[in-house]
Amino acid sequence: MNRNELRRVDLNLLVVFEALMFEKNVTRVAEKLFLGQSAVSASLARLRDLFDDPLLIRQGRGMESTPRAQAILKELRPALDAISGAVSRAREFDPSSSREVFRIGLSDDAEFGLFPELLRRLREEAPSIKVVVRRVNYLLIPSLLASGEISVGVSYTQDLPANAKRRKLRDIPCKVLRGDDRPEPLTLDDYCERPHAMVSFSGDLCGNIDLDLQRVERSRNVVLAVPQFSGLRSLLARTELIATVPDYAACALVEGTCLRAEDPPFPIAPAELSMVWSGAHDNDPAERWLRNHIYQHMSRSLHELGEPEAV
């Protein structure tokens, strides 16, 4: 196809194609792109005609992409990324007047402990922007970045898409939260004997802390797993329950409560909190502004955030 023939191709169709390849569901694509289901169905029909391939075929209750569709997506994504980047670089970004919609992926600890202050700073500089936050973890970030549902994510991370970029924000030291009224710090025996609550995105009753305990030949008694950090405020208050959490989450949790935070009675290897983003947005002025603010705030140490106080 030469340049003149490209005039017959609607770029919007290619955006719909990319979304369909990731979602494999007309309804979800319609919601994601703010289109009617009939419009997405019509676009799929046009795409099938354009590429002379069914692209998506029904299998059971779902749909699967054809080998031809997968090959097209592999070639098309870098081109769409390049177009998106070129358009983004051509525009100026003025925070004070921008109505940009930013889509950020945050792990629960980062959302709870670090995001509120970041949002205040963003809105002070850019009062008309809109921010959509998606809950992520290391398993979800790759697919959300690849599909374009988020442009930047903050979490502990592992494998990432080939075009993703990563920057370390900070180590994640831990604090032990407790809500009892005994003044003495926890010994290792106390820590292992007390009932534990933990925040678990997947509902597991063990985590990296248990690996650190194994290194000192000890174990703990996890009796409660909850899906988010905010619940720990009321669950730990005036009980024997304790929880081991990132230092910045502890800082937020003890504020205005009877909880207090102290150092764990054994060495815990800190994980890394990282910021990751799609290479397609690397030079986007608006996204660079957002990433700079994320880095400036979320890379701050516990001392800069304010040491959690015992109450």
GROMACS .gro file of C-alpha atoms in nm, residues 100-248:
model
  149
  100GLU     CA    1  -0.555   1.638   3.027
  101VAL     CA    2  -0.681   1.299   3.149
  102PHE     CA    3  -0.399   1.104   3.315
  103ARG     CA    4  -0.432   0.730   3.370
  104ILE     CA    5  -0.208   0.604   3.649
  105GLY     CA    6  -0.164   0.254   3.788
  106LEU     CA    7  -0.086   0.241   4.161
  107SER     CA    8  -0.024  -0.044   4.401
  108ASP     CA    9  -0.246  -0.020   4.708
  109ASP     CA   10   0.039   0.083   4.938
  110ALA     CA   11   0.146   0.363   4.701
  111GLU     CA   12  -0.214   0.480   4.655
  112PHE     CA   13  -0.278   0.484   5.029
  113GLY     CA   14   0.053   0.616   5.158
  114LEU     CA   15   0.191   0.837   4.879
  115PHE     CA   16  -0.082   0.938   4.636
  116PRO     CA   17  -0.288   1.187   4.845
  117GLU     CA   18  -0.004   1.435   4.878
  118LEU     CA   19   0.098   1.384   4.514
  119LEU     CA   20  -0.258   1.459   4.400
  120ARG     CA   21  -0.265   1.781   4.602
  121ARG     CA   22   0.055   1.894   4.435
  122LEU     CA   23  -0.068   1.802   4.088
  123ARG     CA   24  -0.394   1.990   4.133
  124GLU     CA   25  -0.222   2.297   4.277
  125GLU     CA   26  -0.027   2.328   3.951
  126ALA     CA   27  -0.290   2.189   3.712
  127PRO     CA   28  -0.637   2.246   3.865
  128SER     CA   29  -0.834   2.132   3.557
  129ILE     CA   30  -0.668   1.796   3.493
  130LYS     CA   31  -0.848   1.466   3.552
  131VAL     CA   32  -0.678   1.162   3.706
  132VAL     CA   33  -0.795   0.802   3.668
  133VAL     CA   34  -0.627   0.557   3.910
  134ARG     CA   35  -0.621   0.184   3.843
  135ARG     CA   36  -0.521  -0.063   4.116
  136VAL     CA   37  -0.217  -0.261   3.998
  137ASN     CA   38   0.042  -0.508   4.116
  138TYR     CA   39   0.345  -0.663   3.948
  139LEU     CA   40   0.119  -0.911   3.766
  140LEU     CA   41  -0.123  -0.652   3.623
  141ILE     CA   42   0.112  -0.369   3.524
  142PRO     CA   43   0.252  -0.531   3.204
  143SER     CA   44  -0.089  -0.590   3.045
  144LEU     CA   45  -0.229  -0.249   3.148
  145LEU     CA   46   0.074  -0.071   3.003
  146ALA     CA   47   0.063  -0.280   2.687
  147SER     CA   48  -0.307  -0.212   2.632
  148GLY     CA   49  -0.272   0.161   2.700
  149GLU     CA   50  -0.515   0.152   2.994
  150ILE     CA   51  -0.247   0.323   3.200
  151SER     CA   52   0.042   0.536   3.077
  152VAL     CA   53   0.248   0.510   3.398
  153GLY     CA   54   0.247   0.274   3.693
  154VAL     CA   55   0.397   0.275   4.042
  155SER     CA   56   0.451  -0.059   4.214
  156TYR     CA   57   0.695  -0.333   4.284
  157THR     CA   58   0.762  -0.466   3.933
  158GLN     CA   59   0.909  -0.767   3.756
  159ASP     CA   60   0.869  -0.847   3.386
  160LEU     CA   61   0.760  -0.557   3.167
  161PRO     CA   62   0.665  -0.510   2.799
  162ALA     CA   63   0.957  -0.465   2.562
  163ASN     CA   64   0.886  -0.094   2.506
  164ALA     CA   65   0.837  -0.012   2.875
  165LYS     CA   66   1.079   0.202   3.073
  166ARG     CA   67   1.150   0.183   3.444
  167ARG     CA   68   1.295   0.415   3.709
  168LYS     CA   69   1.354   0.320   4.070
  169LEU     CA   70   1.177   0.553   4.311
  170ARG     CA   71   1.293   0.421   4.648
  171ASP     CA   72   1.354   0.118   4.862
  172ILE     CA   73   1.055   0.000   5.068
  173PRO     CA   74   1.167  -0.044   5.431
  174CYS     CA   75   0.906  -0.195   5.662
  175LYS     CA   76   0.752  -0.091   5.993
  176VAL     CA   77   0.551  -0.301   6.237
  177LEU     CA   78   0.212  -0.156   6.323
  178ARG     CA   79   0.052  -0.230   6.660
  179GLY     CA   80  -0.251  -0.100   6.849
  180ASP     CA   81  -0.194  -0.234   7.201
  181ASP     CA   82  -0.105  -0.014   7.497
  182ARG     CA   83   0.216  -0.186   7.612
  183PRO     CA   84   0.515   0.052   7.584
  184GLU     CA   85   0.797  -0.200   7.535
  185PRO     CA   86   0.911  -0.275   7.177
  186LEU     CA   87   0.838  -0.617   7.029
  187THR     CA   88   1.102  -0.885   7.062
  188LEU     CA   89   1.145  -1.146   6.792
  189ASP     CA   90   0.959  -1.396   7.010
  190ASP     CA   91   0.675  -1.145   7.056
  191TYR     CA   92   0.662  -1.085   6.684
  192CYS     CA   93   0.638  -1.455   6.601
  193GLU     CA   94   0.381  -1.532   6.872
  194ARG     CA   95   0.142  -1.243   6.810
  195PRO     CA   96  -0.141  -1.283   6.552
  196HIS     CA   97  -0.066  -1.104   6.226
  197ALA     CA   98  -0.280  -0.921   5.972
  198MET     CA   99  -0.147  -0.872   5.622
  199VAL     CA  100  -0.256  -0.692   5.309
  200SER     CA  101  -0.287  -0.939   5.025
  201PHE     CA  102  -0.406  -0.845   4.676
  202SER     CA  103  -0.451  -1.213   4.589
  203GLY     CA  104  -0.579  -1.340   4.924
  204ASP     CA  105  -0.259  -1.528   5.014
  205LEU     CA  106  -0.164  -1.580   5.379
  206CYS     CA  107   0.210  -1.554   5.323
  207GLY     CA  108   0.444  -1.307   5.157
  208ASN     CA  109   0.802  -1.185   5.132
  209ILE     CA  110   0.814  -1.120   5.507
  210ASP     CA  111   0.784  -1.495   5.564
  211LEU     CA  112   1.093  -1.552   5.349
  212ASP     CA  113   1.288  -1.309   5.569
  213LEU     CA  114   1.167  -1.494   5.879
  214GLN     CA  115   1.280  -1.824   5.728
  215ARG     CA  116   1.631  -1.684   5.703
  216VAL     CA  117   1.637  -1.650   6.083
  217GLU     CA  118   1.464  -1.988   6.118
  218ARG     CA  119   1.138  -1.843   6.248
  219SER     CA  120   0.777  -1.812   6.131
  220ARG     CA  121   0.472  -1.599   6.209
  221ASN     CA  122   0.102  -1.662   6.261
  222VAL     CA  123  -0.101  -1.482   5.994
  223VAL     CA  124  -0.468  -1.496   6.095
  224LEU     CA  125  -0.613  -1.225   5.870
  225ALA     CA  126  -0.563  -1.113   5.510
  226VAL     CA  127  -0.734  -0.798   5.381
  227PRO     CA  128  -0.730  -0.650   5.029
  228GLN     CA  129  -0.626  -0.294   5.114
  229PHE     CA  130  -0.426  -0.096   5.369
  230SER     CA  131  -0.699   0.142   5.486
  231GLY     CA  132  -0.878  -0.138   5.675
  232LEU     CA  133  -0.582  -0.188   5.910
  233ARG     CA  134  -0.665   0.133   6.099
  234SER     CA  135  -0.974  -0.010   6.267
  235LEU     CA  136  -0.871  -0.376   6.262
  236LEU     CA  137  -0.552  -0.332   6.465
  237ALA     CA  138  -0.675  -0.069   6.712
  238ARG     CA  139  -0.673  -0.196   7.073
  239THR     CA  140  -0.602  -0.556   6.971
  240GLU     CA  141  -0.309  -0.796   6.981
  241LEU     CA  142  -0.298  -0.800   6.600
  242ILE     CA  143   0.014  -0.660   6.436
  243ALA     CA  144   0.093  -0.590   6.071
  244THR     CA  145   0.420  -0.536   5.883
  245VAL     CA  146   0.378  -0.267   5.619
  246PRO     CA  147   0.583  -0.029   5.401
  247ASP     CA  148   0.714   0.270   5.597
  248TYR     CA  149   0.510   0.524   5.398
   0.00000   0.00000   0.00000
